[in-house]
């Protein structure tokens, strides 16, 4: 409903980093983007002048033709010629390494940054009774999220359904199915499980919504 229903104590170790280390956030974001870039050019290879098919005979006289001088018929700027500076079959690996403790530190500082900005919203749960986008959009409008002029938001949940219970069919991958479907048409919203929560998404989206279960899971995971 968007109304305040109570108070909740956050872990100072996870949400109380002050000052926020911008350098750590930058290192984690660079690591994430490099990891997403991954490996490229898996075997692509072009032919050089010595490998492309064609004779080495001089194609025309050096002078007297009124046209540019030319040697063989395989230069890179000719049709059917070689490829200049093309790939040589080497796999380009853009991934970099970053210690796990630094990645966890980046998560803690990103969460602390959201709290200091006032852009952290804690909810009891993120269960939705309907998959209709309109209902979710109306709820988010109370926080100035979504809509034509609204801000972006990242919604993180850790929904757990007991085996055999009625809620089991409405939870998939730690996220309420109705919430996931309803947010599909809202391009300013991203819904994910807490295990997929990362520094890049938290900095990319303006507001951060966390369920109580997600807060407990994040604190347990980042305070090891």
PDB file of C-alpha atoms in Angstrom:
ATOM      1  CA  UNK A   1       0.000   0.000   0.000  1.00  0.00           C
ATOM      2  CA  UNK A   2       2.996   2.319   0.433  1.00  0.00           C
ATOM      3  CA  UNK A   3       2.139   3.181   4.048  1.00  0.00           C
ATOM      4  CA  UNK A   4       4.624   2.913   6.912  1.00  0.00           C
ATOM      5  CA  UNK A   5       3.795  -0.178   8.952  1.00  0.00           C
ATOM      6  CA  UNK A   6       6.713  -0.400  11.374  1.00  0.00           C
ATOM      7  CA  UNK A   7      10.429  -0.091  12.010  1.00  0.00           C
ATOM      8  CA  UNK A   8      13.233  -2.430  11.068  1.00  0.00           C
ATOM      9  CA  UNK A   9      16.841  -2.459  12.245  1.00  0.00           C
ATOM     10  CA  UNK A  10      19.410  -2.799   9.481  1.00  0.00           C
ATOM     11  CA  UNK A  11      22.857  -4.251  10.036  1.00  0.00           C
ATOM     12  CA  UNK A  12      25.447  -1.520  10.441  1.00  0.00           C
ATOM     13  CA  UNK A  13      28.081  -3.700   8.791  1.00  0.00           C
ATOM     14  CA  UNK A  14      26.036  -4.026   5.584  1.00  0.00           C
ATOM     15  CA  UNK A  15      24.116  -0.747   5.427  1.00  0.00           C
ATOM     16  CA  UNK A  16      26.302   1.547   7.549  1.00  0.00           C
ATOM     17  CA  UNK A  17      29.423   2.063   5.432  1.00  0.00           C
ATOM     18  CA  UNK A  18      30.393   5.722   5.744  1.00  0.00           C
ATOM     19  CA  UNK A  19      32.104   7.248   3.869  1.00  0.00           C
ATOM     20  CA  UNK A  20      31.147   5.330   0.744  1.00  0.00           C
ATOM     21  CA  UNK A  21      34.202   4.101  -1.166  1.00  0.00           C
ATOM     22  CA  UNK A  22      33.629   5.288  -4.734  1.00  0.00           C
ATOM     23  CA  UNK A  23      36.860   3.633  -5.837  1.00  0.00           C
ATOM     24  CA  UNK A  24      35.567   0.231  -4.710  1.00  0.00           C
ATOM     25  CA  UNK A  25      32.289   0.777  -6.577  1.00  0.00           C
ATOM     26  CA  UNK A  26      34.236   1.684  -9.709  1.00  0.00           C
ATOM     27  CA  UNK A  27      36.400  -1.436  -9.500  1.00  0.00           C
ATOM     28  CA  UNK A  28      33.376  -3.713  -9.102  1.00  0.00           C
ATOM     29  CA  UNK A  29      31.490  -2.072 -11.991  1.00  0.00           C
ATOM     30  CA  UNK A  30      34.504  -2.428 -14.298  1.00  0.00           C
ATOM     31  CA  UNK A  31      34.844  -6.088 -13.284  1.00  0.00           C
ATOM     32  CA  UNK A  32      31.153  -6.716 -13.978  1.00  0.00           C
ATOM     33  CA  UNK A  33      31.191  -5.075 -17.399  1.00  0.00           C
ATOM     34  CA  UNK A  34      34.361  -6.907 -18.390  1.00  0.00           C
ATOM     35  CA  UNK A  35      32.838 -10.193 -17.274  1.00  0.00           C
ATOM     36  CA  UNK A  36      29.732  -9.520 -19.350  1.00  0.00           C
ATOM     37  CA  UNK A  37      31.908  -8.679 -22.349  1.00  0.00           C
ATOM     38  CA  UNK A  38      33.577 -12.053 -21.887  1.00  0.00           C
ATOM     39  CA  UNK A  39      35.524 -13.711 -24.669  1.00  0.00           C
ATOM     40  CA  UNK A  40      35.183 -12.763 -28.312  1.00  0.00           C
ATOM     41  CA  UNK A  41      36.512 -13.698 -31.718  1.00  0.00           C
ATOM     42  CA  UNK A  42      36.296 -17.449 -31.238  1.00  0.00           C
ATOM     43  CA  UNK A  43      38.325 -18.533 -34.245  1.00  0.00           C
ATOM     44  CA  UNK A  44      37.634 -15.673 -36.686  1.00  0.00           C
ATOM     45  CA  UNK A  45      40.593 -15.338 -39.043  1.00  0.00           C
ATOM     46  CA  UNK A  46      41.166 -13.368 -42.266  1.00  0.00           C
ATOM     47  CA  UNK A  47      43.758 -13.827 -45.016  1.00  0.00           C
ATOM     48  CA  UNK A  48      46.788 -11.607 -45.466  1.00  0.00           C
ATOM     49  CA  UNK A  49      48.316 -10.564 -48.803  1.00  0.00           C
ATOM     50  CA  UNK A  50      50.539 -13.636 -48.819  1.00  0.00           C
ATOM     51  CA  UNK A  51      47.574 -15.980 -48.297  1.00  0.00           C
ATOM     52  CA  UNK A  52      44.819 -14.570 -50.537  1.00  0.00           C
ATOM     53  CA  UNK A  53      44.416 -16.157 -53.955  1.00  0.00           C
ATOM     54  CA  UNK A  54      45.905 -14.183 -56.869  1.00  0.00           C
ATOM     55  CA  UNK A  55      48.990 -13.729 -59.018  1.00  0.00           C
ATOM     56  CA  UNK A  56      52.012 -11.666 -58.098  1.00  0.00           C
ATOM     57  CA  UNK A  57      52.349 -10.379 -61.657  1.00  0.00           C
ATOM     58  CA  UNK A  58      52.292  -6.623 -62.145  1.00  0.00           C
ATOM     59  CA  UNK A  59      48.801  -5.825 -63.417  1.00  0.00           C
ATOM     60  CA  UNK A  60      49.697  -2.840 -65.652  1.00  0.00           C
ATOM     61  CA  UNK A  61      52.527  -0.619 -66.735  1.00  0.00           C
ATOM     62  CA  UNK A  62      54.062   1.645 -64.135  1.00  0.00           C
ATOM     63  CA  UNK A  63      53.691   4.785 -66.245  1.00  0.00           C
ATOM     64  CA  UNK A  64      51.762   6.064 -69.217  1.00  0.00           C
ATOM     65  CA  UNK A  65      48.271   4.798 -68.406  1.00  0.00           C
ATOM     66  CA  UNK A  66      46.997   7.910 -66.638  1.00  0.00           C
ATOM     67  CA  UNK A  67      45.917   5.812 -63.677  1.00  0.00           C
ATOM     68  CA  UNK A  68      47.367   4.989 -60.281  1.00  0.00           C
ATOM     69  CA  UNK A  69      50.376   2.713 -60.228  1.00  0.00           C
ATOM     70  CA  UNK A  70      49.756  -0.844 -59.091  1.00  0.00           C
ATOM     71  CA  UNK A  71      51.764  -3.958 -58.445  1.00  0.00           C
ATOM     72  CA  UNK A  72      49.968  -7.245 -57.767  1.00  0.00           C
ATOM     73  CA  UNK A  73      46.209  -7.746 -57.724  1.00  0.00           C
ATOM     74  CA  UNK A  74      45.793  -8.478 -54.014  1.00  0.00           C
ATOM     75  CA  UNK A  75      46.094  -5.172 -52.091  1.00  0.00           C
ATOM     76  CA  UNK A  76      43.652  -4.586 -49.225  1.00  0.00           C
ATOM     77  CA  UNK A  77      41.841  -1.714 -50.952  1.00  0.00           C
ATOM     78  CA  UNK A  78      41.020  -3.790 -54.051  1.00  0.00           C
ATOM     79  CA  UNK A  79      38.011  -6.031 -54.560  1.00  0.00           C
ATOM     80  CA  UNK A  80      39.019  -9.616 -53.902  1.00  0.00           C
ATOM     81  CA  UNK A  81      42.153  -8.504 -52.091  1.00  0.00           C
ATOM     82  CA  UNK A  82      43.457  -9.133 -48.603  1.00  0.00           C
ATOM     83  CA  UNK A  83      42.002  -7.856 -45.334  1.00  0.00           C
ATOM     84  CA  UNK A  84      44.059  -5.185 -43.576  1.00  0.00           C
ATOM     85  CA  UNK A  85      44.489  -5.589 -39.801  1.00  0.00           C
ATOM     86  CA  UNK A  86      41.912  -8.380 -39.608  1.00  0.00           C
ATOM     87  CA  UNK A  87      41.509 -10.939 -36.810  1.00  0.00           C
ATOM     88  CA  UNK A  88      44.180 -13.607 -36.663  1.00  0.00           C
ATOM     89  CA  UNK A  89      42.253 -16.327 -34.837  1.00  0.00           C
ATOM     90  CA  UNK A  90      43.302 -15.325 -31.324  1.00  0.00           C
ATOM     91  CA  UNK A  91      40.523 -15.392 -28.721  1.00  0.00           C
ATOM     92  CA  UNK A  92      40.159 -11.961 -27.133  1.00  0.00           C
ATOM     93  CA  UNK A  93      39.551 -12.371 -23.399  1.00  0.00           C
ATOM     94  CA  UNK A  94      38.257  -9.177 -21.778  1.00  0.00           C
ATOM     95  CA  UNK A  95      37.516 -10.686 -18.373  1.00  0.00           C
ATOM     96  CA  UNK A  96      39.439  -9.415 -15.359  1.00  0.00           C
ATOM     97  CA  UNK A  97      39.896 -10.753 -11.845  1.00  0.00           C
ATOM     98  CA  UNK A  98      38.628  -9.219  -8.628  1.00  0.00           C
ATOM     99  CA  UNK A  99      38.808 -10.736  -5.159  1.00  0.00           C
ATOM    100  CA  UNK A 100      35.535 -11.943  -3.696  1.00  0.00           C
ATOM    101  CA  UNK A 101      36.008  -9.845  -0.552  1.00  0.00           C
ATOM    102  CA  UNK A 102      36.288  -6.718  -2.708  1.00  0.00           C
ATOM    103  CA  UNK A 103      33.102  -7.648  -4.572  1.00  0.00           C
ATOM    104  CA  UNK A 104      31.277  -8.105  -1.272  1.00  0.00           C
ATOM    105  CA  UNK A 105      32.650  -4.786  -0.063  1.00  0.00           C
ATOM    106  CA  UNK A 106      31.267  -3.153  -3.211  1.00  0.00           C
ATOM    107  CA  UNK A 107      27.811  -4.577  -2.458  1.00  0.00           C
ATOM    108  CA  UNK A 108      27.911  -3.230   1.101  1.00  0.00           C
ATOM    109  CA  UNK A 109      28.960   0.244  -0.043  1.00  0.00           C
ATOM    110  CA  UNK A 110      26.303   0.307  -2.784  1.00  0.00           C
ATOM    111  CA  UNK A 111      23.582  -0.600  -0.265  1.00  0.00           C
ATOM    112  CA  UNK A 112      24.901   2.046   2.134  1.00  0.00           C
ATOM    113  CA  UNK A 113      24.849   4.624  -0.665  1.00  0.00           C
ATOM    114  CA  UNK A 114      21.166   3.931  -1.358  1.00  0.00           C
ATOM    115  CA  UNK A 115      20.363   4.341   2.330  1.00  0.00           C
ATOM    116  CA  UNK A 116      22.287   7.627   2.581  1.00  0.00           C
ATOM    117  CA  UNK A 117      20.501   8.962  -0.519  1.00  0.00           C
ATOM    118  CA  UNK A 118      17.088   8.080   0.913  1.00  0.00           C
ATOM    119  CA  UNK A 119      16.382   5.837  -2.067  1.00  0.00           C
ATOM    120  CA  UNK A 120      16.101   2.589  -0.100  1.00  0.00           C
ATOM    121  CA  UNK A 121      12.592   1.217   0.463  1.00  0.00           C
ATOM    122  CA  UNK A 122      12.003  -1.820   2.692  1.00  0.00           C
ATOM    123  CA  UNK A 123       8.774  -3.774   2.169  1.00  0.00           C
ATOM    124  CA  UNK A 124       7.229  -6.585   4.183  1.00  0.00           C
ATOM    125  CA  UNK A 125       7.071  -8.776   1.069  1.00  0.00           C
ATOM    126  CA  UNK A 126       6.608  -8.411  -2.672  1.00  0.00           C
ATOM    127  CA  UNK A 127       3.778 -10.877  -3.140  1.00  0.00           C
ATOM    128  CA  UNK A 128       1.166  -9.705  -5.624  1.00  0.00           C
ATOM    129  CA  UNK A 129      -2.403 -10.970  -5.889  1.00  0.00           C
ATOM    130  CA  UNK A 130      -2.638 -10.184  -9.592  1.00  0.00           C
ATOM    131  CA  UNK A 131      -0.434 -10.154 -12.656  1.00  0.00           C
ATOM    132  CA  UNK A 132      -1.966  -6.912 -13.955  1.00  0.00           C
ATOM    133  CA  UNK A 133       0.561  -4.212 -14.789  1.00  0.00           C
ATOM    134  CA  UNK A 134      -1.882  -1.429 -13.930  1.00  0.00           C
ATOM    135  CA  UNK A 135      -2.090  -2.477 -10.270  1.00  0.00           C
ATOM    136  CA  UNK A 136       1.694  -2.541  -9.872  1.00  0.00           C
ATOM    137  CA  UNK A 137       2.073   0.764 -11.715  1.00  0.00           C
ATOM    138  CA  UNK A 138      -0.419   2.494  -9.407  1.00  0.00           C
ATOM    139  CA  UNK A 139       1.441   1.217  -6.339  1.00  0.00           C
ATOM    140  CA  UNK A 140       4.818   2.369  -7.672  1.00  0.00           C
ATOM    141  CA  UNK A 141       3.460   5.821  -8.546  1.00  0.00           C
ATOM    142  CA  UNK A 142       3.188   6.505  -4.798  1.00  0.00           C
ATOM    143  CA  UNK A 143       6.988   6.381  -4.708  1.00  0.00           C
ATOM    144  CA  UNK A 144       7.361   8.477  -7.904  1.00  0.00           C
ATOM    145  CA  UNK A 145       8.507   5.359  -9.749  1.00  0.00           C
ATOM    146  CA  UNK A 146       7.615   4.372 -13.311  1.00  0.00           C
ATOM    147  CA  UNK A 147       5.248   6.401 -15.468  1.00  0.00           C
ATOM    148  CA  UNK A 148       6.319   8.938 -18.063  1.00  0.00           C
ATOM    149  CA  UNK A 149       8.183  11.181 -15.618  1.00  0.00           C
ATOM    150  CA  UNK A 150       8.900   8.667 -12.863  1.00  0.00           C
ATOM    151  CA  UNK A 151      12.297   7.387 -11.783  1.00  0.00           C
ATOM    152  CA  UNK A 152      13.700   3.905 -12.272  1.00  0.00           C
ATOM    153  CA  UNK A 153      13.648   1.210  -9.605  1.00  0.00           C
ATOM    154  CA  UNK A 154      15.286  -2.124  -8.821  1.00  0.00           C
ATOM    155  CA  UNK A 155      13.090  -4.570  -6.893  1.00  0.00           C
ATOM    156  CA  UNK A 156      14.906  -7.349  -5.028  1.00  0.00           C
ATOM    157  CA  UNK A 157      13.091 -10.226  -3.364  1.00  0.00           C
ATOM    158  CA  UNK A 158      13.913 -13.607  -1.855  1.00  0.00           C
ATOM    159  CA  UNK A 159      10.515 -15.284  -1.867  1.00  0.00           C
ATOM    160  CA  UNK A 160      10.503 -18.784  -0.438  1.00  0.00           C
ATOM    161  CA  UNK A 161       7.523 -21.122  -0.760  1.00  0.00           C
ATOM    162  CA  UNK A 162       7.158 -24.244   1.324  1.00  0.00           C
ATOM    163  CA  UNK A 163       6.915 -27.451  -0.650  1.00  0.00           C
ATOM    164  CA  UNK A 164       3.300 -28.469  -1.144  1.00  0.00           C
ATOM    165  CA  UNK A 165       1.880 -25.095  -0.073  1.00  0.00           C
ATOM    166  CA  UNK A 166      -0.495 -22.984  -2.170  1.00  0.00           C
ATOM    167  CA  UNK A 167       2.193 -20.317  -2.651  1.00  0.00           C
ATOM    168  CA  UNK A 168       4.572 -22.762  -4.348  1.00  0.00           C
ATOM    169  CA  UNK A 169       2.961 -22.187  -7.762  1.00  0.00           C
ATOM    170  CA  UNK A 170       3.380 -18.406  -7.425  1.00  0.00           C
ATOM    171  CA  UNK A 171       7.123 -18.414  -6.689  1.00  0.00           C
ATOM    172  CA  UNK A 172       9.788 -19.091  -9.285  1.00  0.00           C
ATOM    173  CA  UNK A 173      13.497 -18.379  -8.898  1.00  0.00           C
ATOM    174  CA  UNK A 174      12.960 -16.617  -5.591  1.00  0.00           C
ATOM    175  CA  UNK A 175      10.567 -14.062  -7.133  1.00  0.00           C
ATOM    176  CA  UNK A 176       6.781 -13.855  -7.035  1.00  0.00           C
ATOM    177  CA  UNK A 177       5.469 -14.868 -10.467  1.00  0.00           C
ATOM    178  CA  UNK A 178       2.687 -12.258 -10.513  1.00  0.00           C
ATOM    179  CA  UNK A 179       5.198  -9.516  -9.707  1.00  0.00           C
ATOM    180  CA  UNK A 180       7.551 -10.713 -12.448  1.00  0.00           C
ATOM    181  CA  UNK A 181       4.781 -10.782 -15.057  1.00  0.00           C
ATOM    182  CA  UNK A 182       3.290  -7.445 -13.983  1.00  0.00           C
ATOM    183  CA  UNK A 183       6.672  -5.701 -14.235  1.00  0.00           C
ATOM    184  CA  UNK A 184       7.350  -7.049 -17.719  1.00  0.00           C
ATOM    185  CA  UNK A 185       5.748  -4.048 -19.450  1.00  0.00           C
ATOM    186  CA  UNK A 186       7.296  -1.463 -17.114  1.00  0.00           C
ATOM    187  CA  UNK A 187      10.593  -0.604 -18.756  1.00  0.00           C
ATOM    188  CA  UNK A 188      11.857   1.425 -15.789  1.00  0.00           C
ATOM    189  CA  UNK A 189      11.516  -1.517 -13.400  1.00  0.00           C
ATOM    190  CA  UNK A 190      13.743  -4.543 -12.902  1.00  0.00           C
ATOM    191  CA  UNK A 191      12.778  -7.446 -10.645  1.00  0.00           C
ATOM    192  CA  UNK A 192      15.319 -10.013  -9.496  1.00  0.00           C
ATOM    193  CA  UNK A 193      16.236 -12.404  -6.712  1.00  0.00           C
ATOM    194  CA  UNK A 194      18.727 -11.267  -4.070  1.00  0.00           C
ATOM    195  CA  UNK A 195      21.365 -13.690  -5.326  1.00  0.00           C
ATOM    196  CA  UNK A 196      21.423 -11.750  -8.629  1.00  0.00           C
ATOM    197  CA  UNK A 197      21.565  -8.346  -6.932  1.00  0.00           C
ATOM    198  CA  UNK A 198      24.717  -6.537  -8.022  1.00  0.00           C
ATOM    199  CA  UNK A 199      26.504  -3.189  -7.778  1.00  0.00           C
ATOM    200  CA  UNK A 200      25.943  -2.180 -11.407  1.00  0.00           C
ATOM    201  CA  UNK A 201      22.151  -2.533 -11.228  1.00  0.00           C
ATOM    202  CA  UNK A 202      21.961  -0.738  -7.879  1.00  0.00           C
ATOM    203  CA  UNK A 203      23.854   2.240  -9.295  1.00  0.00           C
ATOM    204  CA  UNK A 204      21.925   2.174 -12.576  1.00  0.00           C
ATOM    205  CA  UNK A 205      18.452   2.309 -11.000  1.00  0.00           C
ATOM    206  CA  UNK A 206      17.417   5.263  -8.864  1.00  0.00           C
ATOM    207  CA  UNK A 207      15.416   3.523  -6.119  1.00  0.00           C
ATOM    208  CA  UNK A 208      16.028   0.175  -4.493  1.00  0.00           C
ATOM    209  CA  UNK A 209      13.136  -1.895  -3.125  1.00  0.00           C
ATOM    210  CA  UNK A 210      14.070  -4.733  -0.753  1.00  0.00           C
ATOM    211  CA  UNK A 211      11.757  -7.216   0.912  1.00  0.00           C
ATOM    212  CA  UNK A 212      12.450  -8.279   4.491  1.00  0.00           C
ATOM    213  CA  UNK A 213      13.529 -11.717   3.278  1.00  0.00           C
ATOM    214  CA  UNK A 214      15.938 -10.114   0.798  1.00  0.00           C
ATOM    215  CA  UNK A 215      17.439  -7.932   3.549  1.00  0.00           C
ATOM    216  CA  UNK A 216      18.044 -10.937   5.781  1.00  0.00           C
ATOM    217  CA  UNK A 217      19.563 -12.926   2.915  1.00  0.00           C
ATOM    218  CA  UNK A 218      21.825 -10.069   1.841  1.00  0.00           C
ATOM    219  CA  UNK A 219      23.041  -9.466   5.397  1.00  0.00           C
ATOM    220  CA  UNK A 220      23.788 -13.164   5.858  1.00  0.00           C
ATOM    221  CA  UNK A 221      25.596 -13.373   2.512  1.00  0.00           C
ATOM    222  CA  UNK A 222      27.662 -10.184   2.781  1.00  0.00           C
ATOM    223  CA  UNK A 223      28.726 -10.546   6.420  1.00  0.00           C
ATOM    224  CA  UNK A 224      30.522 -13.860   6.062  1.00  0.00           C
TER     225      UNK A 224
END
